[in-house]
PDB file of C-alpha atoms in Angstrom:
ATOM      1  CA  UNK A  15     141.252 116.152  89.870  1.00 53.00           C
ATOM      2  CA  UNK A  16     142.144 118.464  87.052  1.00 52.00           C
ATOM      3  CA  UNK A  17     143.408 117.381  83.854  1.00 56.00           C
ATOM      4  CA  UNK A  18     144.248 119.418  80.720  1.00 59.00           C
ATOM      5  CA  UNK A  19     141.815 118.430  77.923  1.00 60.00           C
ATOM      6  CA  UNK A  20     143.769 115.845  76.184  1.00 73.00           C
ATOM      7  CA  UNK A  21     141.937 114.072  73.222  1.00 70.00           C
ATOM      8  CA  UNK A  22     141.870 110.405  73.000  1.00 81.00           C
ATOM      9  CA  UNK A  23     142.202 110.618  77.373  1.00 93.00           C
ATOM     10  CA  UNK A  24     139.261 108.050  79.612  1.00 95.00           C
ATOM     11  CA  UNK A  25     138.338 108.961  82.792  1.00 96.00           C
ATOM     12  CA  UNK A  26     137.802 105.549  84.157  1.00 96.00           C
ATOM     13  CA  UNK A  27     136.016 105.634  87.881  1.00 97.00           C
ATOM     14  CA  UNK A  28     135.969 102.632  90.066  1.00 96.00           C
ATOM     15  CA  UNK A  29     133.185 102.393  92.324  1.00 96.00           C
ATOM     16  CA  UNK A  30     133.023  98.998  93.931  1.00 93.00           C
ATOM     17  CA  UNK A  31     135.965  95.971  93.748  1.00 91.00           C
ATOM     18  CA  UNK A  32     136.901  96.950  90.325  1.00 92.00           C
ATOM     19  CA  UNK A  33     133.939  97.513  88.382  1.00 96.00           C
ATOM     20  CA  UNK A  34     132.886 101.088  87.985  1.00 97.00           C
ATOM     21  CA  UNK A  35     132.312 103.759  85.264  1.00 98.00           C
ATOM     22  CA  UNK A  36     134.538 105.488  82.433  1.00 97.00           C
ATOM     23  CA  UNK A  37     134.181 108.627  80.409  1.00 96.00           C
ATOM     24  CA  UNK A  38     135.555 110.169  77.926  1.00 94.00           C
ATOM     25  CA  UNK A  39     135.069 112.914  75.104  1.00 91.00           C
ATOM     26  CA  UNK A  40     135.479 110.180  72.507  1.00 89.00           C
ATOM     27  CA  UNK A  41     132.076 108.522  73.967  1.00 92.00           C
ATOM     28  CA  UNK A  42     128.471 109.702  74.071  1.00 91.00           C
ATOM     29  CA  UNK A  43     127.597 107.939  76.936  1.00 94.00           C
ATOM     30  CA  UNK A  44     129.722 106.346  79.962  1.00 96.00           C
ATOM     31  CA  UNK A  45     129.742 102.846  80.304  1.00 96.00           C
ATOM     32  CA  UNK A  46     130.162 100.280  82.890  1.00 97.00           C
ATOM     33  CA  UNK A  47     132.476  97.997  83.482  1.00 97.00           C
ATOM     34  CA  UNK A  48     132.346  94.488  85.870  1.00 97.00           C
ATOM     35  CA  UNK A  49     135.883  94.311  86.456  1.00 96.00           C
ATOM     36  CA  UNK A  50     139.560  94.758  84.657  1.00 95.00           C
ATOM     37  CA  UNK A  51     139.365  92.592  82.267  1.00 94.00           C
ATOM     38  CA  UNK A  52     136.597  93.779  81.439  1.00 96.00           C
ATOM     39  CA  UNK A  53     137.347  97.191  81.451  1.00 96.00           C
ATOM     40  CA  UNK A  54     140.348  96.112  78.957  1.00 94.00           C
ATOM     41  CA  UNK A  55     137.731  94.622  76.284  1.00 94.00           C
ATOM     42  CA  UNK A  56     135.369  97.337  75.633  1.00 96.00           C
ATOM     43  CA  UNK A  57     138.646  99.571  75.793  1.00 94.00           C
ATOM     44  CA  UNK A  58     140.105  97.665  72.643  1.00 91.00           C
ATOM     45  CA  UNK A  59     136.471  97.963  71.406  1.00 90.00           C
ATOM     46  CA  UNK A  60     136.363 101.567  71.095  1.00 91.00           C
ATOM     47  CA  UNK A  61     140.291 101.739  70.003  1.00 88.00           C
ATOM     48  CA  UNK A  62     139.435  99.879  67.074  1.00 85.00           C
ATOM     49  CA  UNK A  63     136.014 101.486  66.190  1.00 84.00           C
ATOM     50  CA  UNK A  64     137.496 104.472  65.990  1.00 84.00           C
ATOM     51  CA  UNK A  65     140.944 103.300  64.610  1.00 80.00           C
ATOM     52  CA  UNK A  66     142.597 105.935  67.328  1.00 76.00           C
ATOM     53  CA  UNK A  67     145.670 105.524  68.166  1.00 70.00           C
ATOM     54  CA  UNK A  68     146.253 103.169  64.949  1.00 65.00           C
ATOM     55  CA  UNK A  69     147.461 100.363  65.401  1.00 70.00           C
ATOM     56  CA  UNK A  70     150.508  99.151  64.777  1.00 67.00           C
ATOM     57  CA  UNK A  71     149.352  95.858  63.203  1.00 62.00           C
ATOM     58  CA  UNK A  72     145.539  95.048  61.632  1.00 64.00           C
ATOM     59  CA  UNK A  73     143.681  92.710  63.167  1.00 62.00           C
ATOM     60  CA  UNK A  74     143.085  90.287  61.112  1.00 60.00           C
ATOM     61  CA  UNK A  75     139.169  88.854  60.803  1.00 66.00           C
ATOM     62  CA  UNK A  76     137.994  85.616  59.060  1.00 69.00           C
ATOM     63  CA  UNK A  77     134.109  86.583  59.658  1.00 72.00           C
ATOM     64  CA  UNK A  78     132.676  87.298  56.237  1.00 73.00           C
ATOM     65  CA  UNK A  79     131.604  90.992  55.490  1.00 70.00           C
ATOM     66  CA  UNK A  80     133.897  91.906  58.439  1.00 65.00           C
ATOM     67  CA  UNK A  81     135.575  94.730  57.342  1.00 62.00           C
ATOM     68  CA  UNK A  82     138.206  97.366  59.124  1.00 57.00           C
ATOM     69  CA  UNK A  83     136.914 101.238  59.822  1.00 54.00           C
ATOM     70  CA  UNK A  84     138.606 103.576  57.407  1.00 57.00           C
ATOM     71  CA  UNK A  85     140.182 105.653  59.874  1.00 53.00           C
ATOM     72  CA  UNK A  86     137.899 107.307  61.261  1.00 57.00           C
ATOM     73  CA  UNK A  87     139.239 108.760  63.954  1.00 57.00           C
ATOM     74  CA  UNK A  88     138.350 110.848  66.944  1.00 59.00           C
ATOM     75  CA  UNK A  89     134.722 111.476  66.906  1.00 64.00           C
ATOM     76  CA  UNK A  90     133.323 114.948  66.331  1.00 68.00           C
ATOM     77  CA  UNK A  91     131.176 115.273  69.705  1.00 75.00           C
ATOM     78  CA  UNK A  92     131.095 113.103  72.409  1.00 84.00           C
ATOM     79  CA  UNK A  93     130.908 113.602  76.070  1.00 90.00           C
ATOM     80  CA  UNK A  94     131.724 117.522  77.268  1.00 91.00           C
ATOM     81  CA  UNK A  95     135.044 117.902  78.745  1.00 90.00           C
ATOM     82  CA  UNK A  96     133.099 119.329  82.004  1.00 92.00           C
ATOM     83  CA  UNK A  97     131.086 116.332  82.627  1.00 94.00           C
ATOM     84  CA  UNK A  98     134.299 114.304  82.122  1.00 93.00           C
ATOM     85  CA  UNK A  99     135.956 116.312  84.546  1.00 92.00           C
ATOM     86  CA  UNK A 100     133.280 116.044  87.086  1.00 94.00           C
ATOM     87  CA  UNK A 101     133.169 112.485  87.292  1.00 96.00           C
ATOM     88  CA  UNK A 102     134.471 110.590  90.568  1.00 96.00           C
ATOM     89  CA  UNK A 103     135.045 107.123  91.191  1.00 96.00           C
ATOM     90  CA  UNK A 104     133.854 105.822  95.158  1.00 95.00           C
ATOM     91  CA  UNK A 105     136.882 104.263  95.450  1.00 94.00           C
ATOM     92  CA  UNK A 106     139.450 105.680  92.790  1.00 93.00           C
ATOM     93  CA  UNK A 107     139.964 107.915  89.787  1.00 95.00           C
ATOM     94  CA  UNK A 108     142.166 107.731  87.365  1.00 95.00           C
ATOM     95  CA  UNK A 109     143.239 109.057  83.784  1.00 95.00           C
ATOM     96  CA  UNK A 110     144.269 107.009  81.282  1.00 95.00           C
ATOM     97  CA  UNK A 111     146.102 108.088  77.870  1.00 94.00           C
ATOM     98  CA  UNK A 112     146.986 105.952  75.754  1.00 93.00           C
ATOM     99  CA  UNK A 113     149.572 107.362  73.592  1.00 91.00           C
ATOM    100  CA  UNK A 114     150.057 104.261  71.055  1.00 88.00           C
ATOM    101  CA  UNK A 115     149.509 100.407  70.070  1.00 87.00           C
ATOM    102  CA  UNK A 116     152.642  98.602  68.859  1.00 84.00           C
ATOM    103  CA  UNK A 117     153.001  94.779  69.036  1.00 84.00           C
ATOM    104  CA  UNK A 118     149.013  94.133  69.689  1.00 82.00           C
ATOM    105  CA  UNK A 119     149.276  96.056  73.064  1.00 88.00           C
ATOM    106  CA  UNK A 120     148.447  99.544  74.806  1.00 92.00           C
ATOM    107  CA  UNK A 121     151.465 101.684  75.665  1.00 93.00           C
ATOM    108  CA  UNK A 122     150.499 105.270  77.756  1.00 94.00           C
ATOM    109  CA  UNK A 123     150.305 106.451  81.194  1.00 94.00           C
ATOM    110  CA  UNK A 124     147.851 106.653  84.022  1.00 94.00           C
ATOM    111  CA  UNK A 125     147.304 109.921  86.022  1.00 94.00           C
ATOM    112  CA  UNK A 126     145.707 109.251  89.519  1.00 90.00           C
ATOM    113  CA  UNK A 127     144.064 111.706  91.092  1.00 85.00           C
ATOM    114  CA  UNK A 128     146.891 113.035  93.714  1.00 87.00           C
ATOM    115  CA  UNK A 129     149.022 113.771  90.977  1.00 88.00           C
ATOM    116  CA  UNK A 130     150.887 110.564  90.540  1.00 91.00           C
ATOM    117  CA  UNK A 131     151.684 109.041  87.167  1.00 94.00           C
ATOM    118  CA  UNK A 132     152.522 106.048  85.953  1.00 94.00           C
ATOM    119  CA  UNK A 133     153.904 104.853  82.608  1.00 96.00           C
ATOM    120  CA  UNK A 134     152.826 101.613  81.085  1.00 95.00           C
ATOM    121  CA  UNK A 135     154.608  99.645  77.618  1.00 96.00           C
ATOM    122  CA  UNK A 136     152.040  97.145  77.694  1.00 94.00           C
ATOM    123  CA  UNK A 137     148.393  95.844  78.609  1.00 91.00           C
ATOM    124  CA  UNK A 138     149.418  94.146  81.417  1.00 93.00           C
ATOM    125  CA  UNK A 139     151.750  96.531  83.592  1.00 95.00           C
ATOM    126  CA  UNK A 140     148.230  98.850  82.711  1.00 93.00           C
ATOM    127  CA  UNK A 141     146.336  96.354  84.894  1.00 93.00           C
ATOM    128  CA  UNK A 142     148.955  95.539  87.236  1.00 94.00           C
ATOM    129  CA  UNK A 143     149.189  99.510  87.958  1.00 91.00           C
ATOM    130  CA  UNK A 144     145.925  99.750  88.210  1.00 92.00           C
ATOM    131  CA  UNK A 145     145.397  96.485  90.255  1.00 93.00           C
ATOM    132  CA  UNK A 146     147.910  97.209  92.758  1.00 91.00           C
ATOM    133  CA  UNK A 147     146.431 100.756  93.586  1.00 88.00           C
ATOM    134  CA  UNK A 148     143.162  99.039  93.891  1.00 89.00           C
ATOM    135  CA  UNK A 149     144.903  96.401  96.743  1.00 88.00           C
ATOM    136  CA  UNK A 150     144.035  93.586  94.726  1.00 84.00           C
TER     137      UNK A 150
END
């Protein structure tokens, strides 16, 4: 599966139900994920970290000392785009862009490996594209 280096794009490989592994150049490391849901969490994680895309709205926090990133941005190094590229999931791979985050939700596509693409305006048709490929 060949993408064109696209910043802010996750490489996210399932490997077994739907837990498996995702890269990215925004990332030193891949991480794991158990399932969807979880997969959506440490997503959101790393979105806000790095404050890319923006978001629409703050979130707000009530935890003292809790403050927002300044923008930061993309990081400067990460993961190579080769080793990105390289990665397969055992059961599927996919790319996922997400392009923006208006109203506290995800909107972007998902390229599968044969080509396909799908368009998503919210979390949830994200996981329901991704779920139904998946047969679950």
């Amino acid at each position: 599966m060949t993408q064109k280096k696209t910043e802010g794009m996750f490489r996210i490989c399932v490997d077994q139900g739907s837990g498996g592994r995702v890269y990215s150049c925004r990332i030193m490391e891949p991480f794991a994920f158990a399932d969807l849901g979880d997969l959506l969490l440490k997503l959101e994680r790393i979105l806000e970290a790095q404050d890319y895309p923006q978001a629409a709205q703050i979130i707000r926090t009530f935890r003292e000392g809790e403050k927002r990133p300044e923008h930061p941005g993309l990081p400067a190094s990460g993961m190579s785009w080769e080793r990105v590229q390289e990665a397969q999931g055992v059961r599927m791979t996919f790319d996922l862009l997400i392009l923006s985050r208006f109203s506290a939700t995800w909107q972007g596509y998902v390229q599968r490996s044969d080509g396909s693409r799908t368009d998503f305006k919210n979390d949830l048709s994200f996981l329901s594209a991704v779920a139904e490929k998946l047969g679950l």
